[in-house]
Amino acid sequence: MSLHVDAVAKAVDRHTAQDLYSTVEIVQALYEAKTAEPTPAPGHLAMTWGSSRNGYADSALETLLGQAHVPALAFLTGERCMYRVEDRVHGSARNFTLLRTPAGLARVDTAFSTFFEWCKAHPGTLAELSEGMHGEEEVLAFLRAKSISAQPYMDRHLHGDEEGDNVGYLIVYLRSVQAVLQFAAAHGLAFLYAQDAYTAGGGMDEEQENEEG
């Protein structure tokens, strides 16, 4: 059985959760944060949603970030995320990162650009991660296209008919996340990244709690 890992990036009000101090309240505010309303200019997105079968995108990105030495993007894989909520009964979790300062947004935007330049210089590394699906020229074509989408998982004509588990999807998805970040920076908004994660279930459920009570 395949397992899909979902993630969403969206521009939100820059005051989101700003005056909250309780972690529970902060996480609740991030869960409920609405996507900003301004209409994006060409090349920008207010929101993007992605889904990757068996967490391929996260695993591949973690490998690439380690080789490219771009730690500012580690939050995309769940590492160095700001907040994490776990459901240990069902083995699920949710990671959140919120960037609201111009300096923070600019730092991550620069990191994206640095990462894509590294990818252009190392297409063979990305091709290897595709496990024979894409060659170096195809990887370079994906990078040159600079395609973005609010739903890259659904827009498979941009990266091939796969379920978020190929290099083409990863490139389109990351371009789209950067487009949301740039939209947030251009409009004085905050950037919110929320990502599913899965852990080994093993916590006590309600039935067990009642038995032991």
C-alpha positions as a printed NumPy array, in Angstrom:
array([[  0.   ,   0.   ,   0.   ],
       [  1.371,   3.41 ,  -0.937],
       [  1.41 ,   6.312,   1.484],
       [  1.127,   9.9  ,   0.284],
       [  2.835,  12.732,   2.135],
       [  1.057,  16.067,   1.631],
       [  2.36 ,  19.598,   2.088],
       [  1.008,  23.083,   1.503],
       [  2.707,  26.465,   1.191],
       [  0.619,  29.607,   1.383],
       [  0.846,  33.325,   1.903],
       [ -1.004,  34.42 ,   5.056],
       [ -1.528,  37.555,   7.094],
       [  1.826,  38.534,   8.582],
       [  0.234,  38.94 ,  12.024],
       [ -0.829,  35.277,  12.104],
       [ -0.137,  33.856,  15.587],
       [  2.048,  36.883,  16.341],
       [  0.533,  37.715,  19.724],
       [  0.141,  34.145,  20.913],
       [  2.459,  32.479,  23.411],
       [  0.842,  29.119,  24.042],
       [  2.124,  26.47 ,  21.634],
       [ -1.354,  24.956,  21.459],
       [ -2.855,  28.303,  20.457],
       [ -0.093,  28.989,  17.939],
       [ -0.523,  25.631,  16.23 ],
       [ -4.301,  26.072,  16.164],
       [ -3.863,  29.481,  14.519],
       [ -1.548,  27.972,  11.905],
       [ -4.04 ,  25.192,  11.19 ],
       [ -6.767,  27.778,  10.617],
       [ -4.734,  30.411,   8.749],
       [ -6.439,  31.572,   5.557],
       [ -4.665,  32.054,   2.261],
       [ -4.157,  35.744,   1.462],
       [ -6.568,  37.33 ,  -1.007],
       [ -4.454,  39.531,  -3.353],
       [ -4.402,  38.213,  -6.913],
       [ -0.908,  36.937,  -7.723],
       [  1.013,  38.493, -10.595],
       [  2.353,  36.16 , -13.298],
       [  5.097,  33.989, -11.836],
       [  3.683,  34.203,  -8.314],
       [  1.275,  31.958,  -6.391],
       [ -0.736,  32.613,  -3.24 ],
       [ -0.805,  28.9  ,  -2.405],
       [  0.473,  25.567,  -3.639],
       [ -0.385,  22.053,  -2.546],
       [  1.67 ,  18.967,  -3.206],
       [  1.491,  15.256,  -2.515],
       [  4.221,  12.671,  -2.915],
       [  3.748,   8.913,  -2.96 ],
       [  5.707,   7.217,  -0.183],
       [  7.339,  10.532,   0.7  ],
       [  9.639,  10.404,  -2.32 ],
       [  9.89 ,  14.198,  -2.588],
       [ 10.974,  14.601,   1.035],
       [ 13.541,  11.818,   0.841],
       [ 14.981,  13.035,  -2.474],
       [ 15.077,  16.648,  -1.307],
       [ 16.819,  15.71 ,   1.923],
       [ 19.501,  13.956,  -0.122],
       [ 19.922,  16.906,  -2.485],
       [ 20.012,  19.547,   0.253],
       [ 22.738,  17.609,   2.025],
       [ 24.867,  17.56 ,  -1.107],
       [ 24.08 ,  21.14 ,  -2.11 ],
       [ 24.709,  22.445,   1.436],
       [ 21.6  ,  24.637,   1.588],
       [ 20.47 ,  24.325,   5.226],
       [ 18.02 ,  27.241,   4.947],
       [ 15.628,  24.929,   3.076],
       [ 15.786,  22.092,   5.619],
       [ 12.336,  23.032,   6.958],
       [ 10.861,  21.666,   3.706],
       [ 11.737,  18.129,   4.816],
       [ 10.566,  18.582,   8.396],
       [ 14.055,  19.228,   9.744],
       [ 14.376,  22.526,  11.585],
       [ 10.635,  23.145,  11.346],
       [  9.315,  25.606,  13.928],
       [  6.429,  23.534,  15.3  ],
       [  5.54 ,  19.851,  15.198],
       [  2.339,  18.177,  16.363],
       [  2.285,  14.385,  16.76 ],
       [ -0.536,  11.869,  16.977],
       [  1.304,   8.899,  18.425],
       [ -1.742,   6.656,  18.356],
       [ -2.07 ,   6.782,  14.579],
       [  1.571,   7.509,  13.796],
       [  0.977,  10.841,  12.093],
       [  2.417,  14.309,  12.584],
       [  2.263,  17.811,  11.132],
       [  5.204,  20.192,  10.756],
       [  4.792,  23.971,  10.567],
       [  7.172,  26.783,   9.644],
       [  6.119,  30.432,   9.523],
       [  8.315,  33.156,   8.034],
       [  7.105,  36.719,   8.469],
       [ 10.127,  39.057,   8.395],
       [ 11.473,  40.508,   5.126],
       [ 14.949,  39.263,   6.073],
       [ 13.706,  35.732,   6.688],
       [ 11.768,  35.642,   3.429],
       [ 14.743,  37.012,   1.49 ],
       [ 17.118,  34.486,   3.07 ],
       [ 14.96 ,  31.529,   2.021],
       [ 14.308,  32.984,  -1.444],
       [ 18.07 ,  33.271,  -1.963],
       [ 18.47 ,  29.705,  -0.738],
       [ 15.974,  28.491,  -3.347],
       [ 17.886,  30.271,  -6.099],
       [ 21.18 ,  28.859,  -4.836],
       [ 19.691,  25.372,  -4.781],
       [ 18.359,  25.588,  -8.344],
       [ 21.733,  26.826,  -9.584],
       [ 23.364,  23.849,  -7.896],
       [ 20.845,  21.535,  -9.58 ],
       [ 21.703,  23.007, -12.989],
       [ 25.352,  22.287, -12.316],
       [ 24.648,  18.714, -11.131],
       [ 21.876,  17.307, -13.364],
       [ 23.408,  13.852, -13.107],
       [ 22.751,  13.771,  -9.369],
       [ 19.055,  14.466,  -9.929],
       [ 18.903,  11.971, -12.781],
       [ 20.247,   9.262, -10.463],
       [ 17.437,   9.976,  -8.007],
       [ 14.9  ,   9.398, -10.787],
       [ 16.002,   5.75 , -10.94 ],
       [ 16.18 ,   5.737, -14.715],
       [ 13.002,   7.725, -15.366],
       [ 14.783,  10.94 , -16.415],
       [ 18.16 ,  11.595, -17.964],
       [ 20.34 ,  14.665, -17.46 ],
       [ 18.869,  16.526, -20.464],
       [ 15.347,  15.968, -19.18 ],
       [ 16.348,  17.251, -15.762],
       [ 17.823,  20.39 , -17.331],
       [ 14.646,  20.851, -19.382],
       [ 12.541,  20.735, -16.196],
       [ 14.811,  23.329, -14.606],
       [ 14.716,  25.635, -17.64 ],
       [ 10.927,  25.446, -17.903],
       [ 10.434,  27.102, -14.491],
       [  6.909,  25.68 , -14.398],
       [  4.735,  26.462, -11.384],
       [  1.3  ,  25.276, -10.315],
       [ -1.128,  25.683,  -7.421],
       [ -1.56 ,  21.893,  -7.554],
       [  1.569,  20.343,  -9.067],
       [  0.45 ,  16.87 ,  -8.027],
       [ -2.632,  17.246, -10.232],
       [ -0.872,  19.04 , -13.119],
       [  0.954,  15.953, -14.256],
       [  1.433,  17.292, -17.773],
       [  4.142,  19.487, -16.217],
       [  6.238,  16.619, -14.912],
       [  4.922,  13.293, -16.196],
       [  2.147,  10.933, -15.201],
       [  3.497,   9.901, -11.829],
       [  2.202,  10.334,  -8.297],
       [  4.639,  12.891,  -6.974],
       [  7.466,  10.401,  -6.924],
       [  9.777,  11.657,  -9.633],
       [ 12.362,  14.389, -10.06 ],
       [ 10.175,  16.312, -12.51 ],
       [  7.454,  16.691,  -9.885],
       [  9.978,  17.715,  -7.242],
       [ 11.336,  20.526,  -9.413],
       [  7.872,  21.863, -10.312],
       [  6.785,  21.646,  -6.676],
       [  9.824,  23.505,  -5.357],
       [  9.483,  26.202,  -8.019],
       [  5.871,  26.599,  -6.904],
       [  6.809,  26.905,  -3.229],
       [  9.331,  29.607,  -4.134],
       [  6.614,  31.403,  -6.126],
       [  4.45 ,  31.492,  -2.98 ],
       [  7.361,  32.799,  -0.939],
       [  8.   ,  35.567,  -3.473],
       [  4.313,  36.475,  -3.522],
       [  4.311,  36.786,   0.273],
       [  7.413,  38.994,   0.196],
       [  5.976,  41.232,  -2.54 ],
       [  2.769,  41.89 ,  -0.569],
       [  4.111,  42.199,   2.966],
       [  2.611,  38.845,   3.959],
       [  3.899,  35.882,   5.926],
       [  4.836,  32.533,   4.406],
       [  3.404,  29.396,   5.998],
       [  4.603,  25.87 ,   5.235],
       [  2.678,  22.911,   6.646],
       [  3.744,  19.35 ,   5.969],
       [  2.505,  15.891,   6.857],
       [  4.89 ,  13.455,   8.469],
       [  4.452,   9.886,   9.584],
       [  5.944,   8.096,  12.547],
       [  5.631,   4.638,  14.006],
       [  2.343,   4.423,  15.879],
       [  2.594,   3.169,  19.427],
       [  0.89 ,   5.572,  21.753],
       [ -1.917,   4.54 ,  24.109],
       [ -5.353,   4.902,  22.533],
       [ -8.565,   5.713,  24.427],
       [ -9.619,   2.071,  24.701],
       [ -6.304,   1.094,  26.259],
       [ -6.473,   4.067,  28.592],
       [ -9.913,   3.002,  29.827],
       [ -8.721,  -0.582,  30.337],
       [ -5.764,   0.524,  32.383],
       [ -7.833,   3.046,  34.302]])
